[in-house]
mmCIF file of C-alpha atoms in Angstrom:
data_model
loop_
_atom_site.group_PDB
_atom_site.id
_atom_site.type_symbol
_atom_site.label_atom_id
_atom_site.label_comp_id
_atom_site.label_asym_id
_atom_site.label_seq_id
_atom_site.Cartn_x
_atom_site.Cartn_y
_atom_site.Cartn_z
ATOM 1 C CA UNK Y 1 59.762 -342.599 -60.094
ATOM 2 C CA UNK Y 2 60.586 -339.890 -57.432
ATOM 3 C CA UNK Y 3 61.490 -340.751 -54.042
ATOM 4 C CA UNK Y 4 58.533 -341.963 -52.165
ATOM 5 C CA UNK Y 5 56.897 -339.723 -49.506
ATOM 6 C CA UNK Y 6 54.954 -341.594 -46.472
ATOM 7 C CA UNK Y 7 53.204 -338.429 -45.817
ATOM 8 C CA UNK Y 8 49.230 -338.279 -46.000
ATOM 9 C CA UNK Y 9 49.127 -334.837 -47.654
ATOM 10 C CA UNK Y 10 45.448 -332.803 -47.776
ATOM 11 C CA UNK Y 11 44.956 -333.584 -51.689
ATOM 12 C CA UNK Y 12 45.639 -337.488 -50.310
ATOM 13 C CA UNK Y 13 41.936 -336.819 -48.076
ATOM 14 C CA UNK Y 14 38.983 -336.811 -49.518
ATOM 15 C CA UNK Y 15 36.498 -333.972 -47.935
ATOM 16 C CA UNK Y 16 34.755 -332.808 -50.886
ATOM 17 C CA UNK Y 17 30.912 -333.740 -49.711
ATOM 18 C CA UNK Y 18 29.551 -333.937 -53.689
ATOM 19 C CA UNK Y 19 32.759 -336.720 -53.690
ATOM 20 C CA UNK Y 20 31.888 -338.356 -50.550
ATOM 21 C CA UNK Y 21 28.249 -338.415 -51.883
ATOM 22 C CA UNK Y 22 29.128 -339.887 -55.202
ATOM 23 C CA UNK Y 23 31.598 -342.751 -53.497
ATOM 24 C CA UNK Y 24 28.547 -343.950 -51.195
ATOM 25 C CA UNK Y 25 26.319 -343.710 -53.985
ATOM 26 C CA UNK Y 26 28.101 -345.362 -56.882
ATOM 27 C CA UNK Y 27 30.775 -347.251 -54.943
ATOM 28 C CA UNK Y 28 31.590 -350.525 -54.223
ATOM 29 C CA UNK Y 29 32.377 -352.476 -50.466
ATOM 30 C CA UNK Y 30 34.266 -355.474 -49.299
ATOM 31 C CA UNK Y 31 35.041 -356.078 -45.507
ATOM 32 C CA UNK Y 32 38.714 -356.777 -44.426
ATOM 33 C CA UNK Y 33 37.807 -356.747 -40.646
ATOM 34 C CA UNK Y 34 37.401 -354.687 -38.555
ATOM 35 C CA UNK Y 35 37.402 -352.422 -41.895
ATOM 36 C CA UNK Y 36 34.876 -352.055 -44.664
ATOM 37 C CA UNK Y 37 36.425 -350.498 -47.870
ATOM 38 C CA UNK Y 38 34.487 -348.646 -49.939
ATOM 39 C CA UNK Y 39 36.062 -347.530 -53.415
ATOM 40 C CA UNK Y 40 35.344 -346.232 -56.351
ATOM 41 C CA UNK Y 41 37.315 -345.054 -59.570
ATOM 42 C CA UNK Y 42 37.242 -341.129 -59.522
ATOM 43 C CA UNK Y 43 35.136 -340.206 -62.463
ATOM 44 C CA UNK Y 44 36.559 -336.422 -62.353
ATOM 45 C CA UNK Y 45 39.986 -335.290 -62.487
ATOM 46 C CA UNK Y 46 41.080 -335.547 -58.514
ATOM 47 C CA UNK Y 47 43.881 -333.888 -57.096
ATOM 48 C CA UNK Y 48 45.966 -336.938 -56.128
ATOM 49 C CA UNK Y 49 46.140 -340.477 -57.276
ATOM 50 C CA UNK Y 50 44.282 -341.485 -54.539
ATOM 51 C CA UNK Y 51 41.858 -340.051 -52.157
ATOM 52 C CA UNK Y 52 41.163 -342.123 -48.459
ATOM 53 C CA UNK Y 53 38.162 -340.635 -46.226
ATOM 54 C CA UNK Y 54 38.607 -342.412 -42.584
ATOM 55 C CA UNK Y 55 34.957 -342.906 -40.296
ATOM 56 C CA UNK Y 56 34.805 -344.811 -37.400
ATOM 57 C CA UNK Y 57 31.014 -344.756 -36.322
ATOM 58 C CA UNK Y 58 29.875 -342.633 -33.026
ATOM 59 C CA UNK Y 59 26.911 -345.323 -32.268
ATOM 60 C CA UNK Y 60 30.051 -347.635 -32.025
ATOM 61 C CA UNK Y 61 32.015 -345.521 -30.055
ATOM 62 C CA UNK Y 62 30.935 -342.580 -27.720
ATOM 63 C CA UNK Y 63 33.836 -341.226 -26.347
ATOM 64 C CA UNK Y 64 36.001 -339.512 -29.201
ATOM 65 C CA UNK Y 65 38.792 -340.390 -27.527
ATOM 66 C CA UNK Y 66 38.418 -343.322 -28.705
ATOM 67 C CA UNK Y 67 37.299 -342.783 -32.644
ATOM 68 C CA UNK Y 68 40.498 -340.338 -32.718
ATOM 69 C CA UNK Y 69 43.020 -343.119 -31.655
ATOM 70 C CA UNK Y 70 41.055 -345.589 -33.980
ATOM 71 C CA UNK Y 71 41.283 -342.555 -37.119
ATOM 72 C CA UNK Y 72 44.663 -342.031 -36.363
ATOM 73 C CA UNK Y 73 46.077 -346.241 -36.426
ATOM 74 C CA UNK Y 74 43.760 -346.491 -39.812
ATOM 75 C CA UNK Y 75 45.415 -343.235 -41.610
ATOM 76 C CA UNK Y 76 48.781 -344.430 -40.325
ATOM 77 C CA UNK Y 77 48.164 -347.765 -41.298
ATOM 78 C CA UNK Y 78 47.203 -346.356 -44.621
ATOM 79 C CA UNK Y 79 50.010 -343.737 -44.942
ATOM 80 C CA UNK Y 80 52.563 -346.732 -44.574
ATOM 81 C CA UNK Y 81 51.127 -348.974 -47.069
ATOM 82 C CA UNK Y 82 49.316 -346.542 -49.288
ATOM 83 C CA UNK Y 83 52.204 -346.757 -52.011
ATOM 84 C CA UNK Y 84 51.016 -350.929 -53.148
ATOM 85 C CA UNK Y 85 47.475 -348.933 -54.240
ATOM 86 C CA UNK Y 86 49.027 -345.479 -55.642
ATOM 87 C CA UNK Y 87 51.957 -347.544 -57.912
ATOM 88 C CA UNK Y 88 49.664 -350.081 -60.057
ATOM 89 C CA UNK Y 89 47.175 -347.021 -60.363
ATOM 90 C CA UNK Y 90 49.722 -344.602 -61.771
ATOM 91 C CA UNK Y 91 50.360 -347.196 -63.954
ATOM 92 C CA UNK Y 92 47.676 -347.763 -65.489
ATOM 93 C CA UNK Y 93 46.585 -343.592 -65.075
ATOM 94 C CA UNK Y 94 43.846 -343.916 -62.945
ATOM 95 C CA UNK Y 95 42.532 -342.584 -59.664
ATOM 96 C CA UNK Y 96 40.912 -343.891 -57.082
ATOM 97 C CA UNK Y 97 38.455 -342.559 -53.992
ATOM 98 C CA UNK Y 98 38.558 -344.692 -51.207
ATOM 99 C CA UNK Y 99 36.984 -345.267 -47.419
ATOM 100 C CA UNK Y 100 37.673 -346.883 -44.799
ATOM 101 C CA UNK Y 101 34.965 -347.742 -42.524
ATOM 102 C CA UNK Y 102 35.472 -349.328 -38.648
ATOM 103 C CA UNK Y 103 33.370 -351.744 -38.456
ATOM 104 C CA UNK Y 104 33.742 -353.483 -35.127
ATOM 105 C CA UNK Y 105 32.552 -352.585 -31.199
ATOM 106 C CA UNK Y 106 36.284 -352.767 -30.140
ATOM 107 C CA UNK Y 107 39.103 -351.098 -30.231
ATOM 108 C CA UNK Y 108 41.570 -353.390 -31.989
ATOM 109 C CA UNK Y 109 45.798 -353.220 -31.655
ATOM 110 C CA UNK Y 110 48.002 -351.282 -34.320
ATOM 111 C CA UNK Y 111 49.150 -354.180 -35.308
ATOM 112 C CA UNK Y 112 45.252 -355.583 -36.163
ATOM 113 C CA UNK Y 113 44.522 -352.567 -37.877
ATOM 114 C CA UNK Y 114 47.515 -352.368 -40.088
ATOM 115 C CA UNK Y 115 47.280 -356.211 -41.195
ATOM 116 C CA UNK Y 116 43.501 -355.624 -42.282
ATOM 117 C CA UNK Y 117 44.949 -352.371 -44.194
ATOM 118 C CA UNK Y 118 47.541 -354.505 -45.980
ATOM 119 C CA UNK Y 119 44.713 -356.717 -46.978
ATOM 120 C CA UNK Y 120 42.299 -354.467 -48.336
ATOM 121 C CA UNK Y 121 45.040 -352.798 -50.407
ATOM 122 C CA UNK Y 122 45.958 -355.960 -52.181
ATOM 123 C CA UNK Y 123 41.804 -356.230 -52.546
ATOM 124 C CA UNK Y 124 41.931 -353.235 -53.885
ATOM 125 C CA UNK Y 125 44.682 -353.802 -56.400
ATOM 126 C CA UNK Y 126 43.633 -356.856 -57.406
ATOM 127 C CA UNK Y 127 40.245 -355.016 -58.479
ATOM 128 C CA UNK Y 128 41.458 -352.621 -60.698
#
């Protein structure tokens, strides 16, 4: 395999609404607080191996101060650990569309964020 890239390229985001659509309609949830994950095998050809959509809730949060530092620790979180998901899908030649949702009223540490992340990926693996 080529080197491994902790970027979180555009193909890696999910922003397609007919997509987004489909993975609330069709797709499955779990909670690994303060995150709800829900996923869904892509049932088109996507452009990367797997696509993350990050939404942290404006009735939770008013000021978007806030929901921007929370976006940015859960696609950092992700970025650094996205690679135990994208290897056992590759493997198997699959894709994946996947969101993370914030699910509690505070404003939890990097360090909170990132454990719950390193959760739901193994979730997530272990449900392919």
């Amino acid at each position: 395999m080529e080197n491994k890239r902790f970027t979180l390229s555009k193909e890696e985001r999910l922003s397609w609404k007919r997509h987004i659509d489909v993975l609330f309609e069709k797709g499955e949830s779990f909670i690994s607080f303060p995150l709800r994950v829900v996923y869904l095998p892509a049932i088109e050809q996507m452009p990367s191996t797997v696509s993350m959509l990050v939404s942290i809730p404006k009735k939770r949060f008013k000021r978007a101060v806030k929901r921007n530092l929370l976006k940015r620790q859960v696609r950092e979180a992700f970025r650094l650990d996205k690679y135990k998901l994208i290897e056992p899908l590759e493997a198997e030649n699959k894709q994946m569309m996947v969101a993370f949702l914030y699910v509690d009223k505070e404003v939890h540490s990097f360090n909170a964020i990132e454990k719950a992340m390193s959760k739901a990926l193994n979730m997530l693996c272990n449900k392919l």
